[in-house]
Short mmCIF file of C-alpha atoms in Angstrom, two decimals:
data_model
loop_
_atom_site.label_atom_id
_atom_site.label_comp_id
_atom_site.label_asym_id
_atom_site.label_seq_id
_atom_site.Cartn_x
_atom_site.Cartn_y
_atom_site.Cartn_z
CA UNK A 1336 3.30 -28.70 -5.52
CA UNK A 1337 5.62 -31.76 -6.97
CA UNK A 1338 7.29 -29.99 -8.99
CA UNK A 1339 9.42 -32.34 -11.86
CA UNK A 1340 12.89 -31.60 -13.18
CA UNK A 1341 11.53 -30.88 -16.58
CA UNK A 1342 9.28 -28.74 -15.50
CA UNK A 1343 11.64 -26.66 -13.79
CA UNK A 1344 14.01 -26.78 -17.00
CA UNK A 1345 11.46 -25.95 -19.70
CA UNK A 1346 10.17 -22.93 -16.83
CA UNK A 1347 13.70 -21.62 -17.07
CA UNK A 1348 14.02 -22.22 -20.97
CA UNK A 1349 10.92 -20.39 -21.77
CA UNK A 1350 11.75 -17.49 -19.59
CA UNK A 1351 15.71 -17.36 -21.32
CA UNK A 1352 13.43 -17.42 -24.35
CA UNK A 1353 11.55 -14.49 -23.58
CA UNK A 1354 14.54 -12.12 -22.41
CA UNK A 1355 16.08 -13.43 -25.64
CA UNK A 1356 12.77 -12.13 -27.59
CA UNK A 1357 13.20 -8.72 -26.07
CA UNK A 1358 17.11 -8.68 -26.67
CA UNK A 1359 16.03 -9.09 -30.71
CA UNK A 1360 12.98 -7.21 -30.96
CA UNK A 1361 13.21 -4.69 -28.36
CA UNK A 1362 16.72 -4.05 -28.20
CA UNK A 1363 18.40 -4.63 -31.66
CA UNK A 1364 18.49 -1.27 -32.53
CA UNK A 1365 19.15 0.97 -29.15
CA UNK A 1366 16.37 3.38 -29.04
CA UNK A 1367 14.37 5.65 -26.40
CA UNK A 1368 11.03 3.16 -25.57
CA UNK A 1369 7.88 5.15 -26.33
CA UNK A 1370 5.23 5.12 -23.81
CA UNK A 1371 3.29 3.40 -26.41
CA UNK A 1372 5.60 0.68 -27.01
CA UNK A 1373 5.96 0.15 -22.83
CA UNK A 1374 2.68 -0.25 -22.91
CA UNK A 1375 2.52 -3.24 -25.46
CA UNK A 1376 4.94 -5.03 -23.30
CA UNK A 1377 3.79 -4.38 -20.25
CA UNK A 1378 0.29 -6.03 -21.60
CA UNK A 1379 2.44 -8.67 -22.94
CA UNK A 1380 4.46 -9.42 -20.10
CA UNK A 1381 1.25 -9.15 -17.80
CA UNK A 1382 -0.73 -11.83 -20.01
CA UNK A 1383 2.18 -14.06 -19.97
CA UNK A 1384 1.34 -14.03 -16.03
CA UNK A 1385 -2.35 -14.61 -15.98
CA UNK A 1386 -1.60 -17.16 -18.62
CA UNK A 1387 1.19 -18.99 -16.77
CA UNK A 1388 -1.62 -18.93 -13.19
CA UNK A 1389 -4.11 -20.05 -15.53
CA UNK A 1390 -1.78 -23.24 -16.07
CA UNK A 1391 -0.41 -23.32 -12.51
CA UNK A 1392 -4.47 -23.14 -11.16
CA UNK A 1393 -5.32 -26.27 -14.06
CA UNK A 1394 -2.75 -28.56 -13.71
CA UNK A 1395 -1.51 -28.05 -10.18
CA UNK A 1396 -4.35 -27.36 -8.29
CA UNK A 1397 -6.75 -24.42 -7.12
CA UNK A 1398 -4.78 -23.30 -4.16
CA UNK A 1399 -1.34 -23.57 -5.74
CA UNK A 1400 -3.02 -21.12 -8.60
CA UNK A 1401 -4.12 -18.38 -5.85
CA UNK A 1402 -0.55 -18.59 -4.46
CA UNK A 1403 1.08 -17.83 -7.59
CA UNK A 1404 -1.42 -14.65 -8.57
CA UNK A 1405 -1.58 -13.07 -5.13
CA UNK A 1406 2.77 -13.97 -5.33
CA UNK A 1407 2.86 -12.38 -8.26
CA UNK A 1408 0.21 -8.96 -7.61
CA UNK A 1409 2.64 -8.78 -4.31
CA UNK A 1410 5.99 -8.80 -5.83
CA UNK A 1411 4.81 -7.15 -8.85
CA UNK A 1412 3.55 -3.96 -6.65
CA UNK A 1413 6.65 -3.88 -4.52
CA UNK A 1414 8.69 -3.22 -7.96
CA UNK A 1415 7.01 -0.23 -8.47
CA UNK A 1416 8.12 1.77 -5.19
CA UNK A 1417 11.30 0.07 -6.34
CA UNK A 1418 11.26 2.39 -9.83
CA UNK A 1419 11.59 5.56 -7.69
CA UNK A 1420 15.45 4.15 -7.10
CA UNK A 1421 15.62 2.71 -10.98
CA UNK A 1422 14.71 6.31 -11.61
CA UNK A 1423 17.56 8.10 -9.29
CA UNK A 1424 20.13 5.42 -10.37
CA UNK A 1425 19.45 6.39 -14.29
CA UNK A 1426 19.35 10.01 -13.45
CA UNK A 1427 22.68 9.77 -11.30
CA UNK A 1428 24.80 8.07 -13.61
CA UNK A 1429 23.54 10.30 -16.91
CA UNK A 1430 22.67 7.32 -18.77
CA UNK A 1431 21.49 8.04 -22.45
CA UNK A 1432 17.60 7.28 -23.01
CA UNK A 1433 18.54 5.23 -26.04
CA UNK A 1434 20.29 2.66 -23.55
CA UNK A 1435 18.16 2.54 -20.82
CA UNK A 1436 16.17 -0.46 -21.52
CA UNK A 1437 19.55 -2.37 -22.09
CA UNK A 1438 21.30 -0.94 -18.75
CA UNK A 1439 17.52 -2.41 -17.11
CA UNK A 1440 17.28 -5.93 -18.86
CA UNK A 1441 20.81 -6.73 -18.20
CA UNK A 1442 20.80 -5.61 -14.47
CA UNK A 1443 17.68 -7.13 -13.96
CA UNK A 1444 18.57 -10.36 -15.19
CA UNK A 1445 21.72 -10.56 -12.68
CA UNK A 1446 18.98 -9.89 -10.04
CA UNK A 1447 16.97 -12.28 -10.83
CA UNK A 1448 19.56 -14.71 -11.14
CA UNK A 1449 20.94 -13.49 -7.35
CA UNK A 1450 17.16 -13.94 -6.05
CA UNK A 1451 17.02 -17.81 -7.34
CA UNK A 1452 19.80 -17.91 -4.10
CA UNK A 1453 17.98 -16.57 -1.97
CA UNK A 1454 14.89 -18.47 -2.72
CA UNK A 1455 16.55 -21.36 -2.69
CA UNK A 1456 18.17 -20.38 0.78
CA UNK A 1457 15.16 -19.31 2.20
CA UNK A 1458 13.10 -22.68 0.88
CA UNK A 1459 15.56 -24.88 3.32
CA UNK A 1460 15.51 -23.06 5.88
CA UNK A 1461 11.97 -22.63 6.07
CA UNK A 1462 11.58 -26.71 5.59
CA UNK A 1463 13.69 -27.34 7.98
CA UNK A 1464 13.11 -24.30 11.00
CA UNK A 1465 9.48 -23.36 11.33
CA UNK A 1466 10.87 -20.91 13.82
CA UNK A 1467 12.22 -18.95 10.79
CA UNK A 1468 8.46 -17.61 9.99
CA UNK A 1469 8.56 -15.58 13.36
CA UNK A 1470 12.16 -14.02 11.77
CA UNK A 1471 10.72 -13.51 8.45
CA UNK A 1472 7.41 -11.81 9.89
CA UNK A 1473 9.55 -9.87 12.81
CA UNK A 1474 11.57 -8.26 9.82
CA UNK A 1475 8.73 -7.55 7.42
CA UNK A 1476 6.78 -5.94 10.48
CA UNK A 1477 10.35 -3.94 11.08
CA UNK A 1478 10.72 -2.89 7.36
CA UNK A 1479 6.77 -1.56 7.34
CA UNK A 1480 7.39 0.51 9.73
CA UNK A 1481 11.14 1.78 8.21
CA UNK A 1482 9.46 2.25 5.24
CA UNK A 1483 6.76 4.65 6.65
CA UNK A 1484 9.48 6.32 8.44
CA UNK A 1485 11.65 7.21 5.47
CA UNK A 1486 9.81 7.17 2.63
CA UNK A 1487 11.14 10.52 1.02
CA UNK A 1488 14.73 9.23 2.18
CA UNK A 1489 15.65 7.67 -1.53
CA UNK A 1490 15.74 10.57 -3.46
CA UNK A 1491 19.13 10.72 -3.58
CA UNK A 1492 21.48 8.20 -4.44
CA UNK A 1493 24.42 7.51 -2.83
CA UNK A 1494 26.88 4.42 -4.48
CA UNK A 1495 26.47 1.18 -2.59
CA UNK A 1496 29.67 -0.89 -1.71
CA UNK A 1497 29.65 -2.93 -5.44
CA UNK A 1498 30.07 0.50 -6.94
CA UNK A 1499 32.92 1.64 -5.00
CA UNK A 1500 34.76 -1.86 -5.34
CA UNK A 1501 33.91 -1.58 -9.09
CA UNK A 1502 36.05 1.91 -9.05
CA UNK A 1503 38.52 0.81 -6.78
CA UNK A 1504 40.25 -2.02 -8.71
CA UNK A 1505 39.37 -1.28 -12.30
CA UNK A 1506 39.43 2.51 -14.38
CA UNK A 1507 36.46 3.74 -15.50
CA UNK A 1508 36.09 6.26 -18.71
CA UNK A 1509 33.88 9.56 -17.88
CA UNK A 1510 31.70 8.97 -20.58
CA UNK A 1511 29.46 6.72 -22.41
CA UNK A 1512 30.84 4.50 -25.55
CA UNK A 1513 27.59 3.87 -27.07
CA UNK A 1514 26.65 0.55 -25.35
CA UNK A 1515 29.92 -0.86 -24.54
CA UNK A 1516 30.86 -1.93 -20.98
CA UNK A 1517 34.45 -2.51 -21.75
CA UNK A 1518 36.81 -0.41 -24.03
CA UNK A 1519 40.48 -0.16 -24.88
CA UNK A 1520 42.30 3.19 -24.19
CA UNK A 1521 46.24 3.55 -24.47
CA UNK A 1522 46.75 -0.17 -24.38
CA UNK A 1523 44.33 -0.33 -21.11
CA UNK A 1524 41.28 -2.04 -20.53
CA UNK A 1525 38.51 0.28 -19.45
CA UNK A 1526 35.12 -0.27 -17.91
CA UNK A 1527 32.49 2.22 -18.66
CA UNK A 1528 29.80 3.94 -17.10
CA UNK A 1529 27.19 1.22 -18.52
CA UNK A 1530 29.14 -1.48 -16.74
CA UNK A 1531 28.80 0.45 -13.32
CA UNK A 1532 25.11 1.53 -13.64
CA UNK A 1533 24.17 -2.24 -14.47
CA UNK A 1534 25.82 -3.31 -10.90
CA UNK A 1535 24.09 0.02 -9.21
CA UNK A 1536 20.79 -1.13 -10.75
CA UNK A 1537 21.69 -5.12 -10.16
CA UNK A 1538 22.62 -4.91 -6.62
CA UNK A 1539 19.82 -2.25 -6.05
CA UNK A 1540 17.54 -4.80 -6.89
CA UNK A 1541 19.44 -7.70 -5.24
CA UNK A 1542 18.66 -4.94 -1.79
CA UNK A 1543 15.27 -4.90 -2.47
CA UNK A 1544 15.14 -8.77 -2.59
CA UNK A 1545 16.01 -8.97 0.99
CA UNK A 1546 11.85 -7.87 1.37
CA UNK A 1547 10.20 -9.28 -1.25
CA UNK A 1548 11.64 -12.31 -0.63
CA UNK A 1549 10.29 -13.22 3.16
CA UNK A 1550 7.19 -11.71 1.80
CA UNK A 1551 6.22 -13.97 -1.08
CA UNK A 1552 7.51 -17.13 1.46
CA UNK A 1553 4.58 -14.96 3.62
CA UNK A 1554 2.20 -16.40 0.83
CA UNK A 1555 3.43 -19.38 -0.31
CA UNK A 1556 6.68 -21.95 0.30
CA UNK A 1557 6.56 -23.66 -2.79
CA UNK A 1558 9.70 -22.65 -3.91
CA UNK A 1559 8.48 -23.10 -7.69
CA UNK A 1560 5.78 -20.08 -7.27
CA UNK A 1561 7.87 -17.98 -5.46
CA UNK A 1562 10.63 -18.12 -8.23
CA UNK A 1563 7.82 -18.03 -11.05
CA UNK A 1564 6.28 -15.07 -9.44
CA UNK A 1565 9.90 -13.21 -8.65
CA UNK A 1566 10.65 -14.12 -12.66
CA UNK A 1567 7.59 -12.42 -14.08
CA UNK A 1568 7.11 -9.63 -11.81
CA UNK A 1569 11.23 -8.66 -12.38
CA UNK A 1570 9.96 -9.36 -16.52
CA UNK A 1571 7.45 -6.67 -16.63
CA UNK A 1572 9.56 -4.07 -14.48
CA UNK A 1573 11.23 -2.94 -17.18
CA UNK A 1574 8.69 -1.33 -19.70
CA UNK A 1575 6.49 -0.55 -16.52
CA UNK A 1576 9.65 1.96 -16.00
CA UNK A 1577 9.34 3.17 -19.36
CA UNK A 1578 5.44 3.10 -18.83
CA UNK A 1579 4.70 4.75 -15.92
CA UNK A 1580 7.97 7.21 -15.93
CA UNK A 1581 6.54 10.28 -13.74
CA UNK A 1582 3.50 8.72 -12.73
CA UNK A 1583 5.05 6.83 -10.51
CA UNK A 1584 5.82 10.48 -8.66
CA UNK A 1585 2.69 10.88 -8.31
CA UNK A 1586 1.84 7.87 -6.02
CA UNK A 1587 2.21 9.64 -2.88
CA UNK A 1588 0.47 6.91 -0.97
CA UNK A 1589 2.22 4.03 -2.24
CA UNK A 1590 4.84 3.78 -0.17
CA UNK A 1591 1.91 3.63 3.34
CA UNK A 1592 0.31 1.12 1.04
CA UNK A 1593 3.44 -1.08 0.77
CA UNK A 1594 3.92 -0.47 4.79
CA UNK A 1595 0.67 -2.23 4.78
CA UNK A 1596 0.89 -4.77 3.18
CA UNK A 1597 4.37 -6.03 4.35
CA UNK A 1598 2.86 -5.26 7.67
CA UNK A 1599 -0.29 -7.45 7.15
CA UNK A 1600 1.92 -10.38 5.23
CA UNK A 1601 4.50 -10.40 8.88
CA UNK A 1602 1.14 -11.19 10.57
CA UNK A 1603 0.09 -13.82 8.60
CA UNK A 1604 4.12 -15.69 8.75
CA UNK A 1605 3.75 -14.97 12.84
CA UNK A 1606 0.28 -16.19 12.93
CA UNK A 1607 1.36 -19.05 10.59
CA UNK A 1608 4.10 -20.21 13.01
CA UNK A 1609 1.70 -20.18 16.07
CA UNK A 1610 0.00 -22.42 14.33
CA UNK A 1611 2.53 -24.74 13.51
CA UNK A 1612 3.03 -24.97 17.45
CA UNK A 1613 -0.41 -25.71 17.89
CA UNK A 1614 -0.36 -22.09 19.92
CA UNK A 1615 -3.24 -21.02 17.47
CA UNK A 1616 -7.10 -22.18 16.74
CA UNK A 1617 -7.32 -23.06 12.90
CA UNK A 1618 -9.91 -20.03 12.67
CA UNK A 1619 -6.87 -17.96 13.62
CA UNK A 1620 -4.81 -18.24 10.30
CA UNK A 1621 -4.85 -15.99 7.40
CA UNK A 1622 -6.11 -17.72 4.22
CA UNK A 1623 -5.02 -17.44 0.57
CA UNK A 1624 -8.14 -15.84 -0.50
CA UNK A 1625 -8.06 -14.08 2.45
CA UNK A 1626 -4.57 -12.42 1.26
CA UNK A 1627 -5.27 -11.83 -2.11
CA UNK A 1628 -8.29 -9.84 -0.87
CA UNK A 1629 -6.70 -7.94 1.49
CA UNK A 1630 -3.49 -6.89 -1.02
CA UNK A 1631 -5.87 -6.06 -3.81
CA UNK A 1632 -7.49 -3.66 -1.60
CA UNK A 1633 -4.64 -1.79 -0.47
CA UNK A 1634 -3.39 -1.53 -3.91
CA UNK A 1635 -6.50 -0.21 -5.12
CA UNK A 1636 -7.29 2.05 -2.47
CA UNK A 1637 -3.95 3.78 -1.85
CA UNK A 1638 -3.61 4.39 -5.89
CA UNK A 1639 -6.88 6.07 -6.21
CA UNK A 1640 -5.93 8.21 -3.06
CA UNK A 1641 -2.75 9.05 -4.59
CA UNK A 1642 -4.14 10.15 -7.78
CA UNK A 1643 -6.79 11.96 -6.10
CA UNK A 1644 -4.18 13.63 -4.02
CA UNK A 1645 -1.79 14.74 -7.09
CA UNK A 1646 -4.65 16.04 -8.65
CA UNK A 1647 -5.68 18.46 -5.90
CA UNK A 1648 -2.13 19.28 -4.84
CA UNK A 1649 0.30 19.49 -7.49
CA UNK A 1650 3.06 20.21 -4.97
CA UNK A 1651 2.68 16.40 -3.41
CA UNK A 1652 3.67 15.22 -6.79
CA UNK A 1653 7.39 14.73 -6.83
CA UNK A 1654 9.87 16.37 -9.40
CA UNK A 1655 11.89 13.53 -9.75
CA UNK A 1656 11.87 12.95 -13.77
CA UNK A 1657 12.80 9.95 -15.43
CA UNK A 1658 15.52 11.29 -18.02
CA UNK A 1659 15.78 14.93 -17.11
CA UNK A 1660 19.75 13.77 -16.17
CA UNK A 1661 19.76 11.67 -19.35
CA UNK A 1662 22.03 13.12 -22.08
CA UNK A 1663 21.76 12.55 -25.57
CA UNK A 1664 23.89 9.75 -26.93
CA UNK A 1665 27.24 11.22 -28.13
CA UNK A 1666 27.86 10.63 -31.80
CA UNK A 1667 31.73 10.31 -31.21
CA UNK A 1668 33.98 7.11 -30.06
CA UNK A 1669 36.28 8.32 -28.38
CA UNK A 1670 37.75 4.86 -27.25
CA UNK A 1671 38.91 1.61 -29.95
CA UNK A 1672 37.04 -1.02 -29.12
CA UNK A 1673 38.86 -4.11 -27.65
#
């Protein structure tokens, strides 16, 4: 699609406008989300999608509107094997279920902000080097398999290297101070654990980019969708956490469904390629339809397994818990604030 300046600005305002809505509503008043109250915003966040397509199929076009749904189903479903690390990260750093939503909002948001690099790096190359699909598809094909391989691997968390340089150069208090990231102690400026489990869950996310990335360009190259998509999937992450909590342990399948998909979508950029070398027939490449098909079936069929699964074998059904690490917020302030 042509995409015009303004669009791109009022895109970007009226997302700013929506984080700000959940800053006010959501998060005036730290409290733990109810599963009830996820689910509001997950419905919320979800219609906000179908309505943005609905636009994007109207006034840009039908095929530009398939891209952006099957961009969005994609990246949306490859956030949800990523709430198995949201999950450890929480339980790891003890972070009180009153500020979990904030410590989620705020990391995603640097995330997303990280990603629109990496879109936009990954839009000129791609205009510029067709011979970058065969990359793109060679590492998705690569990470399918990895991902089959060592799925039970991320039950633990071990701090990745913008932890460590986080404790390295500045002090960090041992516990909470409400929802402060900075504090003063003894004439010293502290960070605090909030601060450090908003880079964990930031530059978790900024990890997880490096796969959802190549595959949305897998589906589309408009840089436009594959930002929208990113935007709204990374939107609606945050109360599917609170939503799902230990369902998500009980997708056992997910992570072969996933392996799939990324699988199928490396395919489609090699295939893709071929055919920008005139290697292929036209019969040969993967349509949108095609794609949307074939990732709404996998979805569907791998979650009804794994429920099926849970249900006749409790034991397959992890015991990770979403806040069985999470103390209760501490009443006392044990640090002025700066």
């Amino acid at each position: 699609m042509n995409v015009p300046l303004w669009v791109w600005i009022a895109t970007i305002g009226g997302l700013l406008l929506l984080i700000a809505v959940d800053l006010v509503i959501v998060d005036r008043k730290p409290h733990q989300v109810t599963t009830g109250e996820a689910a509001r915003w997950v419905i919320f966040y979800v219609s906000c999608a179908v309505v943005f397509g609905i636009g994007v199929w109207l006034l840009g076009g039908h095929d530009p509107g398939v891209e952006f749904f099957t961009g969005y189903i994609t990246e949306y479903s490859l956030s949800v094997d990523n709430l198995f690390i949201f999950m450890v990260i929480m339980s790891s750093f003890r972070v009180p279920a009153i500020h979990q939503h904030r410590v989620l909002l705020i990391g995603i948001l640097l995330a997303l902000v990280m990603r629109a690099g990496f879109i936009a790096v990954g839009a000129a190359l791609i205009a510029q080097f067709v011979w970058i699909f065969f990359v793109f598809g060679g590492f998705l094909v690569w990470t399918a398999v990895n991902m089959v391989r060592s799925k039970d691997e991320h039950e633990e968390y071990n701090e990745n290297a913008a932890t460590r340089w986080v404790r390295r150069f500045y002090p960090v208090t041992q516990d909470y101070v409400g929802h402060k990231m900075t504090v003063r102690q003894d004439g010293r400026r502290f960070l605090t654990p909030m601060f450090v489990v908003i880079v964990a869950i930031g530059s978790a996310d900024l990890l997880f980019a490096v796969d959802s990335i190549p595959a949305i360009f897998g589906i589309t190259q408009d840089a436009y969708l594959v930002f929208t998509a990113n935007a709204f999937a990374l939107m609606g992450l945050r109360q599917l956490y609170f939503l799902l909590g230990g369902l998500v342990a009980k997708l056992v399948y997910l992570s072969y469904g996933l392996a799939i998909i990324l699988g199928f979508i490396g395919v489609k950029l090699a295939l893709h390629a071929l055919h920008e070398y005139h290697v292929t027939p036209d019969w040969l490449v993967i349509n949108n339809w095609m794609s949307l098909g074939v990732i709404v079936t996998v979805l569907t069929v791998t979650t009804v397994a794994s429920l099926a699964k849970a249900k006749r074998d409790p034991n397959a059904v992890s015991s990770l818990n979403l806040q069985a690490e999470a103390p209760e917020e501490s009443e006392k302030e044990p640090a002025r604030d700066g």
